[in-house]
Coordinates of C-alpha atoms and ligand atoms in Angstrom, one line a residue:
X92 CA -11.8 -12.8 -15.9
X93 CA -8.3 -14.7 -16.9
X94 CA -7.3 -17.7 -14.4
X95 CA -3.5 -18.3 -14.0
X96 CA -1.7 -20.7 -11.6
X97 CA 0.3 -23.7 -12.0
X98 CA -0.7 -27.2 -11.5
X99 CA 0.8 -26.8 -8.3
X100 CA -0.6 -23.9 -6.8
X101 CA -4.2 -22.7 -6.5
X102 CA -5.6 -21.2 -9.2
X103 CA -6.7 -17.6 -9.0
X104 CA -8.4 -15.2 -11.2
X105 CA -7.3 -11.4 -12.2
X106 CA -10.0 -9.9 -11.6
X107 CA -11.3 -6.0 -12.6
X108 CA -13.4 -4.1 -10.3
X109 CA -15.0 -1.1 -10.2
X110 CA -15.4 0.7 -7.0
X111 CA -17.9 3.2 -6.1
X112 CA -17.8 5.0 -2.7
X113 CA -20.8 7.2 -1.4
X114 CA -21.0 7.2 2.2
X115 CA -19.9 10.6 3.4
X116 CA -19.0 14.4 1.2
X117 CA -16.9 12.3 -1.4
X118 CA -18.5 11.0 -4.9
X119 CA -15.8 8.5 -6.1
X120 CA -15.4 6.0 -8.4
X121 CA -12.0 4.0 -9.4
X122 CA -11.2 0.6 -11.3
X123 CA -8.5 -1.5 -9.6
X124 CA -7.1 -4.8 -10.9
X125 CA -6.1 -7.8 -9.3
X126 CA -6.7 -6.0 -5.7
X127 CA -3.6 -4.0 -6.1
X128 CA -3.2 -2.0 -9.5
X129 CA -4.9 1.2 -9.7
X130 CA -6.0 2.1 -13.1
X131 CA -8.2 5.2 -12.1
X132 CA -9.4 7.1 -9.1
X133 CA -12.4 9.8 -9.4
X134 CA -13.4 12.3 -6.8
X135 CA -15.4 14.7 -6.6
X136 CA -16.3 16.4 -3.1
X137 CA -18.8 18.6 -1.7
X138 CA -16.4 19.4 1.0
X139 CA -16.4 23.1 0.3
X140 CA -20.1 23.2 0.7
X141 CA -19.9 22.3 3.9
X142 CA -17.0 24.4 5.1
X143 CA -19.6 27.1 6.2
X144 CA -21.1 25.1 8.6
X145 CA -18.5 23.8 9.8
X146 CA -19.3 19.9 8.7
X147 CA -21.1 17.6 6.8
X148 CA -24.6 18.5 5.8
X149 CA -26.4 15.4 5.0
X150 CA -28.7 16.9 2.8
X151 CA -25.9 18.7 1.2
X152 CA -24.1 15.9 0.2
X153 CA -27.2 13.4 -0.3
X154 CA -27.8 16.0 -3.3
X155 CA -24.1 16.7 -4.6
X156 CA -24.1 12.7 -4.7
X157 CA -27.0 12.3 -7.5
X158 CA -25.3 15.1 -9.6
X159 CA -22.0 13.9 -9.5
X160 CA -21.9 10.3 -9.5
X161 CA -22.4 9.5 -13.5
X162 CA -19.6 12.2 -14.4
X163 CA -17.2 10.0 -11.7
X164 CA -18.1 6.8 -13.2
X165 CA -17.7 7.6 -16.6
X166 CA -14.4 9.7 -15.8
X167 CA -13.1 6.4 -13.9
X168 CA -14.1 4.2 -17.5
X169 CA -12.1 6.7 -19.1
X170 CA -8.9 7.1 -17.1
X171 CA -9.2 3.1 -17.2
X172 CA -9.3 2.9 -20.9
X173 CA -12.3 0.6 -20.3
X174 CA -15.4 -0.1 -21.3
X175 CA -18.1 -2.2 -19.0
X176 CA -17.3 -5.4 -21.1
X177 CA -13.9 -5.0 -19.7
X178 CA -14.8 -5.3 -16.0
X179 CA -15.8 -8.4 -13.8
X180 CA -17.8 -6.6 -11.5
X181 CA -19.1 -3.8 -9.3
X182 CA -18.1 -3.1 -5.8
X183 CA -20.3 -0.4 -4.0
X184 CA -20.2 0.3 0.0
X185 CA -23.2 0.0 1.9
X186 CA -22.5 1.2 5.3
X187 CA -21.2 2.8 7.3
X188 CA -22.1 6.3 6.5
X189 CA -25.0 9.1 5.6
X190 CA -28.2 7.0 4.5
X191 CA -29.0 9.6 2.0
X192 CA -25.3 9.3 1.1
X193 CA -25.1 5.8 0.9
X194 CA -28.6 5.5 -0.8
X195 CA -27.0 7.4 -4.2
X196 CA -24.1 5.2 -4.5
X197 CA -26.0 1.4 -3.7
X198 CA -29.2 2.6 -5.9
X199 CA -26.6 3.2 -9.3
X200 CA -24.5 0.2 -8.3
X201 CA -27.6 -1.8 -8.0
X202 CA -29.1 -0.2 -11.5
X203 CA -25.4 -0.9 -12.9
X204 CA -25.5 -4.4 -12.2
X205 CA -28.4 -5.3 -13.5
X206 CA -28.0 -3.5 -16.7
X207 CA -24.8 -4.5 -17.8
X208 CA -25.0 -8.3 -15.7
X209 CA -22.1 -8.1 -13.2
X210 CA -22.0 -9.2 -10.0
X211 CA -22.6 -6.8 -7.3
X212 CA -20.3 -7.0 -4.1
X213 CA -21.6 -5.2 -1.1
X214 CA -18.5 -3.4 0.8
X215 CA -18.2 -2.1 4.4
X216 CA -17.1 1.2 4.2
X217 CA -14.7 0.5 7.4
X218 CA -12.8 -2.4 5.9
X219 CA -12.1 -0.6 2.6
X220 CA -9.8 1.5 4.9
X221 CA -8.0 -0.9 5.1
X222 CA -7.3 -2.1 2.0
X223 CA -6.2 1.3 0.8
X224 CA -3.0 -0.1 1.7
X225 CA -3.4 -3.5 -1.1
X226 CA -2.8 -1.0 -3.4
X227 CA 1.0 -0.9 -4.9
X228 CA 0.8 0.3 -8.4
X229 CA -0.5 2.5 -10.9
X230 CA 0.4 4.2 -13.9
X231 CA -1.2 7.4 -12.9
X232 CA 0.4 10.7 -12.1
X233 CA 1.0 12.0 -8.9
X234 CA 1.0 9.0 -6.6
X235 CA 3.4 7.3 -4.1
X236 CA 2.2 3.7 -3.1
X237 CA 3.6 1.2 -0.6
X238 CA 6.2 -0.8 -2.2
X239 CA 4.6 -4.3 -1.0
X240 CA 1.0 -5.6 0.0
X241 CA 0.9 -6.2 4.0
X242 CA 1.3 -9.6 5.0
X243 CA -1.0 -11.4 7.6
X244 CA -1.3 -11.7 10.4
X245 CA -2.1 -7.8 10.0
X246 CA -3.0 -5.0 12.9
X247 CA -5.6 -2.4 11.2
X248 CA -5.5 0.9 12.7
X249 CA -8.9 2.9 11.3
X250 CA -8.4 6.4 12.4
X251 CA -11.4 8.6 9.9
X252 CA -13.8 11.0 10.9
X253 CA -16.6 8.5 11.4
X254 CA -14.2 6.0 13.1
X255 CA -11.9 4.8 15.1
X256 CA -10.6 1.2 15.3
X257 CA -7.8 -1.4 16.3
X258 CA -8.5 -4.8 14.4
X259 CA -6.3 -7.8 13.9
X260 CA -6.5 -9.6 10.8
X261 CA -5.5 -13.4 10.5
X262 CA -6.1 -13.8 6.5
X263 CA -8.9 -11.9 3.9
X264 CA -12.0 -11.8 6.1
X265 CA -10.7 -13.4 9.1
X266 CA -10.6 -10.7 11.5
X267 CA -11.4 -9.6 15.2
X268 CA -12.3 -6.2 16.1
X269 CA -10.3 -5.1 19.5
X270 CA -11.3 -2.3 19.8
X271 CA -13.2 0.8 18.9
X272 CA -14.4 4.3 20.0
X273 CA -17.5 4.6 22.7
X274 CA -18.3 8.2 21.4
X275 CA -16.6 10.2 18.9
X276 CA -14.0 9.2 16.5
X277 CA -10.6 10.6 16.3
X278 CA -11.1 12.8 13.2
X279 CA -14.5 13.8 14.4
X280 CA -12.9 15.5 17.7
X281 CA -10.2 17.0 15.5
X282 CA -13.4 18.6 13.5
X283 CA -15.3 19.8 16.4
X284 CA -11.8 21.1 18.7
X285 CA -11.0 23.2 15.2
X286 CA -15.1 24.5 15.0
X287 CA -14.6 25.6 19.0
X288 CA -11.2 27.6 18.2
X289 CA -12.5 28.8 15.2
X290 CA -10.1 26.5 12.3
X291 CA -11.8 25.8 9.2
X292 CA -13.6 22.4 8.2
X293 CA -12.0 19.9 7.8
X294 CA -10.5 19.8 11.4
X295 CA -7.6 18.1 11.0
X296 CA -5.3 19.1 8.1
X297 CA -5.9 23.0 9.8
X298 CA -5.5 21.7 13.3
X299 CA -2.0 20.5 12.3
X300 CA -1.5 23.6 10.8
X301 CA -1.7 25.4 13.3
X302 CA 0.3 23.1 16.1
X303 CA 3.0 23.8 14.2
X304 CA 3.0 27.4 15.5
X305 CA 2.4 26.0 19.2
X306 CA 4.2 24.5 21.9
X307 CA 2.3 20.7 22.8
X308 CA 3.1 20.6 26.1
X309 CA 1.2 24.2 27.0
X310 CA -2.0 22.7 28.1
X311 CA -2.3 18.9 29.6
X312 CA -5.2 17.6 28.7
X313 CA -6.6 14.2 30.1
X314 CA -6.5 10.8 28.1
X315 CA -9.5 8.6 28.8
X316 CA -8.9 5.2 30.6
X317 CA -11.5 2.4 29.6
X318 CA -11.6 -1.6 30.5
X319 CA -10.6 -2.4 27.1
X320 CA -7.5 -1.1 26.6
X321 CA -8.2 -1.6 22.8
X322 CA -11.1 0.6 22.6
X323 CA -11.0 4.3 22.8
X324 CA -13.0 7.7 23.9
X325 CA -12.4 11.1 22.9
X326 CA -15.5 13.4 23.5
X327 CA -13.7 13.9 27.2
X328 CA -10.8 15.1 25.5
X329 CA -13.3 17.4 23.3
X330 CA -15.0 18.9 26.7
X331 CA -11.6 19.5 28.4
X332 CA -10.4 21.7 25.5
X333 CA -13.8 23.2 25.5
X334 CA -13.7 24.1 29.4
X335 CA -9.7 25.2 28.7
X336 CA -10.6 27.9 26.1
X337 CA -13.5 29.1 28.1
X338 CA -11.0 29.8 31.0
X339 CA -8.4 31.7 28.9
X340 CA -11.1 34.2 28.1
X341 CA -12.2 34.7 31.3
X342 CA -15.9 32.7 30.8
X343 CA -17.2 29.4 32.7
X344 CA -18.7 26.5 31.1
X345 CA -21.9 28.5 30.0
X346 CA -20.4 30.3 28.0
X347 CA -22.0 29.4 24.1
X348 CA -19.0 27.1 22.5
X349 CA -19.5 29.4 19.2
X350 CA -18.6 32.4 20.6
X351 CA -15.1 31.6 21.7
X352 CA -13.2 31.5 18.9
X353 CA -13.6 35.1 18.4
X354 CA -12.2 36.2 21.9
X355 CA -8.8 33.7 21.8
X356 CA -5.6 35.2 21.1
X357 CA -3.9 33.2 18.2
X358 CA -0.8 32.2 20.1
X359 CA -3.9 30.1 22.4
X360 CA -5.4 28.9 19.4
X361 CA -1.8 27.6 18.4
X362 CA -1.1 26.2 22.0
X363 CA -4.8 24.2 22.5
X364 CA -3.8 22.6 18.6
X365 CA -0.7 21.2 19.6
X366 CA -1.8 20.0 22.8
X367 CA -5.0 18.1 22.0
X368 CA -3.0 16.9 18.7
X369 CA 0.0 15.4 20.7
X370 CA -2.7 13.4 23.1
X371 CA -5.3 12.5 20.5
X372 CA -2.6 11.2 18.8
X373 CA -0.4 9.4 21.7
X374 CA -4.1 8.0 22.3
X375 CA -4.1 5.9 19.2
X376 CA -0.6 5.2 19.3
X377 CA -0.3 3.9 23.0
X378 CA -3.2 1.7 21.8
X379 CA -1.3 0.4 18.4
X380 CA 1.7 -0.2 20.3
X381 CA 0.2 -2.2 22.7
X382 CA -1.6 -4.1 20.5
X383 CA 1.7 -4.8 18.8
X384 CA 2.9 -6.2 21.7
X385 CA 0.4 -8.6 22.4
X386 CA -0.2 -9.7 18.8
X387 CA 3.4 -9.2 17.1
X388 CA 1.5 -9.1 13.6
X389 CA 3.7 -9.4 10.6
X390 CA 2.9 -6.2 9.5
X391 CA 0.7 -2.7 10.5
X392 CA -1.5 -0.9 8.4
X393 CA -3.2 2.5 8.9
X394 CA -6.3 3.7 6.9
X395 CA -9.1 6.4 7.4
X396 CA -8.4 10.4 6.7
X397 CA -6.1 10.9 10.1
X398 CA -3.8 8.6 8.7
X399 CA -2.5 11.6 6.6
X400 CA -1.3 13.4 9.8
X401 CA 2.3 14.4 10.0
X402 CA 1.9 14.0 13.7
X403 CA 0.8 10.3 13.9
X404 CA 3.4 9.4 11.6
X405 CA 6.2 10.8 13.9
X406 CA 5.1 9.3 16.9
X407 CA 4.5 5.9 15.5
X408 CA 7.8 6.4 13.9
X409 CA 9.5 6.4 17.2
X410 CA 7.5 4.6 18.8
X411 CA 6.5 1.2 17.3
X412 CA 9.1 -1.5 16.7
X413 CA 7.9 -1.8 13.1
X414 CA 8.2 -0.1 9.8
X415 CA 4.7 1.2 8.5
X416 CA 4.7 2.1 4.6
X417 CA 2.1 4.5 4.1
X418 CA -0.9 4.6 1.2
X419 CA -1.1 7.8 -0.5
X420 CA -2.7 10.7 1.1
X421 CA -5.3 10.4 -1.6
X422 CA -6.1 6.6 -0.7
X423 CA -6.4 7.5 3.0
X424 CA -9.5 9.8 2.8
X425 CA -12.6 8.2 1.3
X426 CA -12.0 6.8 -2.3
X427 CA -13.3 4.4 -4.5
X428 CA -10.3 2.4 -5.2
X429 CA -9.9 0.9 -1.5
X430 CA -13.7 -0.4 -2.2
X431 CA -12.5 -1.9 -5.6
X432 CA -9.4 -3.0 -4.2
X433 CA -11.2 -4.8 -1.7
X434 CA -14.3 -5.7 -3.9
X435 CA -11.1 -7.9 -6.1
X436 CA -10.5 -10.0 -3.0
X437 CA -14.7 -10.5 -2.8
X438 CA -14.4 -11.8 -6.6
X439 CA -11.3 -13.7 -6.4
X440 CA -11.7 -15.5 -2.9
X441 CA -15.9 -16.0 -4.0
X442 CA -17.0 -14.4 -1.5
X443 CA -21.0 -14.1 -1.5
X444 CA -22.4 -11.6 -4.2
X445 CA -25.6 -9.2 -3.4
X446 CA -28.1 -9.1 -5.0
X447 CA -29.2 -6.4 -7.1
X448 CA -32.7 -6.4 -6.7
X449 CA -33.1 -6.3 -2.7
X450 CA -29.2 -5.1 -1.2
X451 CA -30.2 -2.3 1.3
X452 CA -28.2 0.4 2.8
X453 CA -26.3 0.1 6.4
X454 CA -25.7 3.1 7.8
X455 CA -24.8 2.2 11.2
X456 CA -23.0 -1.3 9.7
X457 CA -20.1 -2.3 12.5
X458 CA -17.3 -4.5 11.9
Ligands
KG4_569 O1 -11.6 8.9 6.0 P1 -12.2 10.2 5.9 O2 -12.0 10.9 4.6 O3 -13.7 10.2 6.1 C1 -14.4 9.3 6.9 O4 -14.6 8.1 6.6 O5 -14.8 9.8 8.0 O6 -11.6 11.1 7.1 C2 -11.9 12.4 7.2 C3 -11.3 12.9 8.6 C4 -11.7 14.3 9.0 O7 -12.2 14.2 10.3 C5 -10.4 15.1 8.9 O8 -10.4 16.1 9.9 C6 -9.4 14.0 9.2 O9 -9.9 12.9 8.5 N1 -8.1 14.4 8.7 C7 -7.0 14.6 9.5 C8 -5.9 15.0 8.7 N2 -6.4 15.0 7.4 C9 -7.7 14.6 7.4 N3 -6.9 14.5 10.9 C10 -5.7 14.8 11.4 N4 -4.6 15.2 10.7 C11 -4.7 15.3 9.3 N5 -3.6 15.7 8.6
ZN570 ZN1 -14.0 6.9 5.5

């Protein structure tokens, strides 16, 4: 750890962390630098494994985990050009996630710790979204970053398969949650809408596929209203597309949600796509742009694996009064270098450490 400053200003440390990410199909490993330099990014997924079944199967990727998470960290020491004398210390996420997921990642980062005597900084998964965005550089191949770190005040929108939320942050660590899904999450009903008309795993990337073929306005579905306007719902959305398909083939609602697919005419797979995309989306972004509103942060930040979609950048391109510079597709789906990238502001702002012996997992951790 170097410290730099000036008399005048507080002193700070560069720090090196290693990240390592478990909580879902994705192994990964990545050292970042100073919470914004990436200097590697590892991972391996077991995504295909899943495919067939059309989602994650926790035992599935409990098991992929064990085998592939030394490869990953040693592949992340060696993209680095480091060695473990090299880094300051280890961040590993502890929730939210897959227990048996999350188990495989805290139990080496734990192990790690102790053997080589680094710190260990426990890391919510949900957060690390987040600062996906912190990253700016790298000298590796085949990325395109944001060309500034967000400033604070800063509205998070986390938009993943596992979640879904709107939270305002006033500095590092100082932040209020406004908002977040009473059922599924955004990606999630993206996965299950593409399992009913019968689009491969994962949900969204083939979802947005295929709306490109079909018109959104062909089928109106409904957009939940809630108390909070900050929070949102989407498993009504889910039903209504469910109860739409069954009626263009002529079934009612008993009709077995696997069997479906099978019976719909593509240009009505094409149709439903674009019309539960355009509202899941206008969802998310009525809800950011209202937040914007009321807050007027100095700048907006998306994280999670939807933030990839075409469709949410157009509409929030027209819609908010702000400019949004996007991480790389690669640093919106679960990595390891948004857990080291936050794990640098744990180490530079001494934030507690965990300790190696007892840190547990959190699957159902919240913000
Ligand atoms: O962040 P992530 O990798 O995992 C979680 O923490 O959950 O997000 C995965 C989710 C999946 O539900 C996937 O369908 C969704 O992100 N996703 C997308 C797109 N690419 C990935 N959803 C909509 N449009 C996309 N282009
Ligand atoms: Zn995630």
């Amino acid at each position: 750890m170097i410290s730099f400053g000036s008399s005048l200003f507080c002193y700070y440390d560069i720090v090196k962390i290693i990240g390592i990410e478990t909580s879902c199909d994705e192994t990964a490993a990545a050292i970042v630098e100073d919470g914004n330099r990436l200097l590697s990014n590892v991972i391996a997924t077991s995504m295909d494994l899943h495919a067939q079944y059309g989602g994650v199967v926790p035992e599935i990727a409990a098991r992929s985990h064990i085998e592939a998470i030394t490869p990953v960290i040693n592949q992340a020491f060696a993209d680095a050009d480091c060695e473990w004398s090299d880094v300051d210390g280890i961040a590993v996420t502890y929730g939210a996630g897959l227990g048996g997921s999350l188990l495989v990642g805290v139990q080496t980062a734990k192990t790690l710790a102790l053997i080589n005597n680094k710190p260990l900084y426990a890391i919510n998964h949900v957060e690390g979204h987040i600062y996906a965005n912190f990253i700016t550089e790298t000298s590796l191949q085949g990325y395109t970053l944001p060309s500034r770190q967000p400033e604070f005040p800063m509205l998070g929108l986390i938009v993943s398969g596992g979640h879904s939320q709107l939270v305002l942050w006033q500095n590092h660590f100082n932040y209020r949650l406004l908002g977040q899904t009473r059922d599924d999450a955004i990606g999630e009903a993206f996965d299950k809408v593409a399992k009913i008309i019968g689009l491969p795993y994962p949900g969204g990337p083939s979802i947005s596929k295929a709306a490109l073929n079909g018109n959104p306005s062909a089928f109106e579905f409904p957009k939940a209203r809630l108390s909070n306007p900050y929070d949102f719902s989407f498993s009504g959305l889910k039903t209504a597309v469910l109860r739409t398909a069954q009626e263009l083939i002529g079934e009612d609602h008993r009709f077995e949600s696997f069997r479906i697919a099978e019976r719909l005419s593509d240009a009505h797979k094409y149709d439903i796509a674009a019309s539960f995309q355009n509202i899941a989306i206008e969802t998310v972004v009525d809800k950011t742009v209202q937040a914007y509103e009321e807050f007027r942060p100095k700048s907006v930040v998306i994280g999670g694996g939807v933030a990839s979609s075409q469709e949410l950048r157009r509409q929030l391109a027209e819609r908010l009064p702000a400019a949004i510079e996007y991480s790389d597709p690669k640093l919106c789906t679960d990595n390891g270098a948004m857990i080291a990238a936050l794990g640098c502001y744990h180490a530079q702002l001494e934030q507690p450490t965990a300790d190696p012996t007892t840190l547990d997992i959190a699957p159902s951790l919240s913000m």
